[in-house]
Amino acid sequence: MAEKIINLKNEAIGNILEAKDEKELERLKILYLGRSGKINQLTKEFPHFSPEEKIKAGRQLNETKKAIEEALENQLSAVSNQLSAKEEWFDVTEPSIKPKIGHLHLLTEAIREISSVFEKIGFVRVRYPEVEWDWYAFEGLNMPSTHPARDDFESFFVDTPAHPKLGRMTLTPHTSNGQLREMERIKPPIRMINIARCHRPNWDITHTPTFHQFEGLVIDKGINISHLKGIFDYFAVNFFGKDRRTRLRPFHFQFTEPSFEVDINCPLCLGKGCRTCKSGWMELGGSGMVHPRVLENGGLDPNIYSGFAFGWGVERTYIMRSGLKLGDIRPLYESDLRFINQF
Ligand code: PHE
C-alpha cells in the first residue's frame, strides 16, 4: 500500500508541474482530490487492513493529499504570473497617446505677451504694492482727498491707522501708483511697465472687483507727445496686427496734462466705421503727459524732465485683440475649466 501511495504522489506532482494553464490544473485537482478521485479510490481498500495498517496508510494518504494541494497552488500562481507577464509586455517603440498638458491661464498669457512687446523696446517690467498708501495712489498724483476726481477711482480702503505723511491704506484702484514709486526707485531715463492687480468695488458683467492694468511710464529730457503717439502705434502693430493704428482724443486726468483717451482702429473696417464698431475706433484706455506736479512729487525737476504715462486694462486689451465677444468677463476669475479650456 505504501508504495502505491508514493507512486500516486509522484505521478500527481509530475503532472501538476507539467500543467500549463488553470484549466489543466482544475482537471488534475478533480482527478486526484475529487470525490471519486484517485486518493479516495485508494481509501476503498482500507476495510481489508488491520487497525495499525489503517492508521499508517491513513497518515500517508493525508500527507500525500496535502502535498498535492500545495503543488496545485504553487503551480497555479506560477501559471498566472506567466500570463500577466505576457499581458504587461508592450512595445516601447509604438507611438503612444500624448498626455494631456494644461496651459497658462488667459490672463497670465496676456500679461506675458504685453510685457514682452514693451520689453523689446527697452521697457523694464516692475511690480509695486497692490496695497498702497493714499499718497502714491491719489494725493501724490495730484488728487487731494477732497478732489471730485477721486470719484472715478472708487476704492477699497483698509481699516488700519493712517500713516502720518502717506495717509490711509488702500487697495490700488489703478497702476498709476507705480509712477511715483518708479521715480523714487531710479533717476531718468525711465522706461517702466508696471502690471498689477487693481481693485474697485464693482461687480457686473463688464466689471470685476479685481482686474489688471498695465501702466507705462517714460521720463527723460525732451520727451513729448510724438513719443507717446509713436509708442502707442508700435504697440498697436506689434500686439494687434500690422494694419492697426491708434488715435488720441482729448480727455482729463489729474495726473497728466494734456490727457488723452487712446483708441485703436477697428479690426474689421480699420477705421472707416462699420456695423460692429460704428465709429471705426474702439477705446483702449487713458494716457497723457506726466503733470509737472507729479514729476515734482517724484523728486524730479519738471523744467529738466518730461514724460508720458498710460494705463490700460489687461483683460480689456487682450479680449479686444482676440476678437472674443465675452458677454460676461466674470468667468475669467472663476477657475471653471469648462470656460478656461476653450482657449
Ligand atoms: N490711471 C488711469 C485709470 O485708471 C489711467 C491713466 C494712466 C491715465 C496713466 C493717464 C496716465 O484709468
XYZ file of C-alpha atoms and ligand atoms in Angstrom:
355
model
C 0.000 0.000 0.000
C 2.766 2.395 0.983
C 4.345 2.026 -2.420
C 1.061 2.605 -4.231
C 0.623 5.832 -2.338
C 4.157 7.029 -3.134
C 3.646 6.225 -6.809
C 0.385 8.127 -6.821
C 2.048 11.137 -5.196
C 4.887 11.149 -7.728
C 2.540 10.797 -10.642
C 0.307 13.587 -9.385
C 3.102 16.063 -8.693
C 4.775 15.258 -12.026
C 1.533 16.016 -13.883
C 0.917 19.176 -11.916
C 4.368 20.568 -12.727
C 3.719 19.985 -16.406
C 0.368 21.743 -16.365
C 0.374 24.941 -18.497
C -2.871 26.602 -17.540
C -5.586 26.894 -14.947
C -7.956 24.598 -16.793
C -5.449 21.752 -16.764
C -4.822 22.289 -13.054
C -8.538 22.177 -12.343
C -8.751 18.883 -14.207
C -5.867 17.425 -12.195
C -7.404 18.598 -8.939
C -10.572 16.651 -9.708
C -8.586 13.657 -10.939
C -6.620 13.300 -7.694
C -8.548 15.067 -4.963
C -12.135 14.910 -6.254
C -14.844 12.847 -4.551
C -14.205 9.890 -6.864
C -10.592 10.898 -7.420
C -7.568 8.643 -7.145
C -6.961 9.311 -3.443
C -10.480 8.432 -2.470
C -10.230 5.337 -4.664
C -7.332 4.128 -2.508
C -9.315 4.549 0.715
C -11.714 1.960 -0.642
C -9.055 -0.643 0.113
C -8.955 0.298 3.802
C -11.557 -2.207 5.063
C -9.129 -5.033 4.333
C -6.405 -3.553 6.535
C -5.552 -4.286 10.156
C -6.087 -1.305 12.545
C -2.343 -0.469 12.578
C -2.135 -0.611 8.790
C -5.186 1.594 8.576
C -3.602 4.271 10.783
C -0.320 4.170 8.833
C -1.950 4.310 5.417
C -4.364 6.995 6.591
C -1.482 9.224 7.717
C 0.424 8.657 4.481
C -2.625 9.475 2.391
C -3.240 12.681 4.318
C 0.327 13.830 3.745
C 0.031 12.996 0.059
C -3.196 14.946 -0.167
C -1.541 17.972 1.422
C 1.491 17.719 -0.890
C -0.772 17.557 -3.939
C -2.798 20.566 -2.738
C 0.356 22.546 -2.203
C 1.759 21.603 -5.598
C -1.528 22.636 -7.234
C -1.464 26.017 -5.512
C 2.167 26.728 -6.400
C 1.687 25.763 -9.998
C -1.460 27.888 -10.215
C 0.369 31.023 -9.136
C 3.315 30.244 -11.446
C 0.950 29.854 -14.397
C -0.972 33.082 -13.674
C 2.254 35.097 -13.206
C 3.412 33.968 -16.591
C 0.128 35.045 -18.108
C 0.180 38.516 -16.590
C 3.815 38.989 -17.585
C 2.651 38.332 -21.122
C -0.170 40.859 -20.813
C 2.129 43.579 -19.441
C 4.541 43.322 -22.318
C 4.456 46.402 -24.502
C 6.283 47.827 -27.453
C 8.327 50.843 -26.373
C 8.717 51.971 -29.981
C 4.986 52.176 -30.553
C 3.669 55.767 -30.849
C 1.643 56.466 -27.748
C -1.178 58.760 -26.723
C 0.163 62.151 -25.630
C -0.613 63.012 -22.014
C -2.920 65.998 -21.688
C -0.973 69.057 -20.583
C -2.757 72.162 -19.373
C -1.931 75.678 -20.474
C -1.381 79.025 -18.859
C -4.410 80.975 -17.761
C -5.662 83.503 -20.279
C -4.586 86.382 -18.063
C -1.085 85.038 -17.473
C -0.694 84.710 -21.225
C -1.926 88.265 -21.719
C 0.457 89.673 -19.103
C 3.441 87.845 -20.586
C 2.671 88.931 -24.123
C 2.077 92.554 -23.225
C 5.323 92.727 -21.200
C 7.323 91.143 -23.987
C 6.099 93.688 -26.578
C 7.326 96.519 -24.347
C 10.496 94.763 -23.208
C 11.619 94.577 -26.849
C 11.985 98.365 -26.886
C 13.721 98.671 -23.551
C 10.859 98.916 -21.056
C 11.528 97.218 -17.730
C 8.748 95.254 -16.077
C 8.326 96.167 -12.420
C 5.785 95.405 -9.727
C 4.685 97.714 -6.996
C 2.476 97.208 -3.937
C -1.138 96.353 -4.560
C -1.967 97.529 -1.044
C -0.745 101.094 -1.144
C -0.602 104.381 0.743
C -3.005 107.116 -0.266
C -0.050 109.309 -1.263
C 1.072 107.012 -4.088
C -2.432 106.105 -5.259
C -4.029 109.592 -5.032
C -2.509 112.530 -3.213
C 0.901 112.433 -4.918
C -0.891 112.054 -8.260
C -2.459 115.454 -7.805
C -5.712 114.124 -6.347
C -6.141 115.620 -2.869
C -8.590 113.868 -0.575
C -11.372 116.348 -1.254
C -10.980 116.292 -5.028
C -14.009 115.029 -7.012
C -11.699 113.218 -9.477
C -11.400 110.541 -6.806
C -14.947 109.510 -7.591
C -13.669 107.886 -10.805
C -11.404 105.671 -8.756
C -13.831 104.439 -6.156
C -11.644 102.437 -3.801
C -11.437 99.889 -1.054
C -9.716 101.430 1.952
C -8.011 99.255 4.544
C -9.145 99.700 8.109
C -5.737 100.432 9.676
C -4.259 103.531 11.318
C -3.194 106.135 8.763
C 0.468 106.888 8.090
C 1.328 110.411 9.386
C 2.648 111.524 5.990
C 1.383 108.991 3.443
C -2.209 108.759 4.661
C -4.577 105.801 4.634
C -4.027 102.423 3.096
C -5.965 101.409 0.017
C -6.131 98.551 -2.443
C -4.709 100.160 -5.600
C -7.592 101.267 -7.837
C -5.142 101.735 -10.745
C -1.462 101.056 -11.508
C -0.560 104.761 -11.542
C 0.922 104.444 -8.039
C 3.820 102.852 -9.958
C 4.670 106.250 -11.479
C 5.773 107.814 -8.180
C 7.310 104.551 -6.958
C 9.438 104.284 -10.098
C 10.613 107.915 -9.862
C 11.702 107.156 -6.308
C 13.482 103.981 -7.359
C 15.584 105.312 -10.254
C 16.555 108.542 -11.955
C 15.665 109.105 -15.663
C 15.819 107.745 -18.273
C 12.814 105.754 -17.088
C 11.008 103.190 -19.224
C 8.691 101.306 -16.925
C 5.939 98.782 -17.467
C 4.063 98.061 -14.246
C 1.465 95.296 -14.424
C -0.599 94.664 -11.324
C -3.945 93.832 -9.832
C -6.327 96.708 -9.299
C -9.417 96.858 -7.161
C -12.639 98.802 -7.395
C -15.942 97.885 -5.794
C -17.791 96.905 -8.976
C -19.341 93.573 -9.886
C -21.357 93.216 -13.065
C -20.938 91.601 -16.466
C -18.234 94.016 -17.587
C -16.561 94.680 -14.203
C -14.946 92.522 -11.554
C -13.742 93.965 -8.217
C -10.258 92.708 -9.086
C -8.830 93.323 -12.540
C -5.422 94.110 -14.042
C -3.832 97.170 -15.594
C -0.536 97.755 -17.320
C 0.983 101.134 -16.712
C 3.662 102.565 -18.934
C 5.904 105.435 -17.893
C 8.620 107.107 -19.954
C 10.611 110.014 -18.496
C 13.681 111.686 -19.886
C 14.861 115.048 -21.173
C 12.850 116.221 -24.175
C 10.060 113.641 -24.154
C 6.978 114.938 -25.985
C 3.615 113.845 -27.384
C 5.112 112.428 -30.586
C 6.999 109.864 -28.469
C 3.752 108.917 -26.778
C 1.967 108.505 -30.115
C 4.906 106.565 -31.571
C 4.910 104.068 -28.712
C 1.152 103.533 -28.982
C 1.381 102.842 -32.711
C 4.292 100.484 -32.078
C 2.155 98.618 -29.566
C -0.858 98.580 -31.902
C 1.133 96.972 -34.722
C 3.061 94.517 -32.549
C 0.231 93.423 -30.328
C -2.854 93.791 -32.519
C -1.548 93.426 -36.076
C 0.096 95.288 -38.924
C -2.862 97.427 -40.052
C -3.706 98.698 -36.613
C -3.230 102.333 -35.575
C -4.129 104.455 -32.575
C -5.876 107.773 -32.241
C -5.844 110.270 -29.368
C -8.924 112.017 -28.009
C -8.638 114.891 -25.509
C -9.590 113.848 -22.002
C -8.905 114.741 -18.395
C -6.834 113.094 -15.691
C -5.470 114.899 -12.673
C -2.014 113.374 -13.064
C -1.426 114.079 -16.762
C -1.557 117.313 -18.755
C -2.581 117.199 -21.518
C -4.537 113.941 -21.153
C -5.901 111.623 -23.821
C -8.111 108.630 -24.285
C -6.434 106.244 -26.682
C -8.494 104.456 -29.338
C -7.472 101.696 -31.704
C -8.933 101.256 -35.174
C -11.497 98.500 -35.615
C -10.044 95.191 -36.919
C -12.861 94.863 -39.464
C -13.107 98.294 -41.124
C -9.710 99.653 -39.970
C -11.224 102.998 -39.010
C -13.822 103.675 -41.689
C -16.774 102.768 -39.489
C -18.831 99.608 -39.714
C -21.753 97.863 -38.063
C -19.559 96.323 -35.334
C -17.660 99.415 -34.197
C -19.921 102.224 -35.528
C -17.262 104.976 -35.327
C -14.344 102.938 -36.718
C -12.482 103.162 -33.389
C -12.523 101.373 -30.060
C -11.325 102.689 -26.720
C -8.108 101.238 -25.242
C -7.577 103.416 -22.145
C -6.141 106.585 -20.615
C -2.844 108.371 -21.146
C -1.137 111.752 -21.101
C 1.988 113.801 -20.460
C 3.033 113.476 -16.816
C 1.775 116.502 -14.858
C 4.615 118.775 -13.633
C 3.340 118.456 -10.079
C 3.594 114.661 -10.282
C 7.190 114.947 -11.520
C 7.922 117.206 -8.559
C 6.269 114.749 -6.170
C 8.522 112.066 -7.626
C 11.560 114.247 -6.888
C 12.193 115.360 -10.492
C 12.549 118.900 -11.817
C 9.796 119.487 -14.435
C 11.978 122.151 -16.043
C 14.504 119.481 -16.940
C 12.454 116.340 -17.374
C 9.235 115.488 -19.119
C 7.433 112.234 -19.740
C 4.280 110.409 -20.652
C 2.209 107.709 -18.990
C -0.603 105.365 -19.910
C -2.698 102.855 -18.010
C -4.834 100.288 -19.805
C -6.821 97.252 -18.710
C -5.123 93.902 -19.353
C -8.406 91.998 -19.679
C -9.935 94.594 -21.959
C -6.887 94.852 -24.227
C -6.487 91.100 -24.535
C -10.139 90.462 -25.233
C -10.144 93.219 -27.855
C -7.316 91.554 -29.717
C -8.704 88.062 -29.694
C -11.989 89.376 -31.064
C -13.671 87.430 -28.283
C -17.118 88.691 -27.585
C -17.201 87.888 -23.895
C -20.678 88.810 -22.805
C -19.548 88.355 -19.212
C -15.925 88.772 -18.025
C -16.510 87.250 -14.587
C -15.641 83.658 -15.713
C -12.048 84.910 -16.132
C -11.793 84.733 -12.354
C -13.918 81.717 -11.612
C -11.463 78.903 -12.494
C -14.192 76.937 -14.248
C -12.348 74.529 -16.563
C -15.279 74.415 -18.992
C -14.550 78.090 -19.701
C -10.738 78.066 -19.433
C -10.239 75.010 -21.653
C -11.767 76.816 -24.595
C -8.646 78.936 -25.045
N -4.885 105.534 -14.065
C -5.835 105.815 -15.106
C -7.036 104.876 -14.952
O -7.051 104.030 -14.148
C -5.242 105.636 -16.460
C -4.085 106.553 -16.770
C -2.815 106.134 -16.532
C -4.292 107.800 -17.323
C -1.722 106.969 -16.816
C -3.243 108.633 -17.617
C -1.961 108.222 -17.362
O -7.985 104.996 -15.665
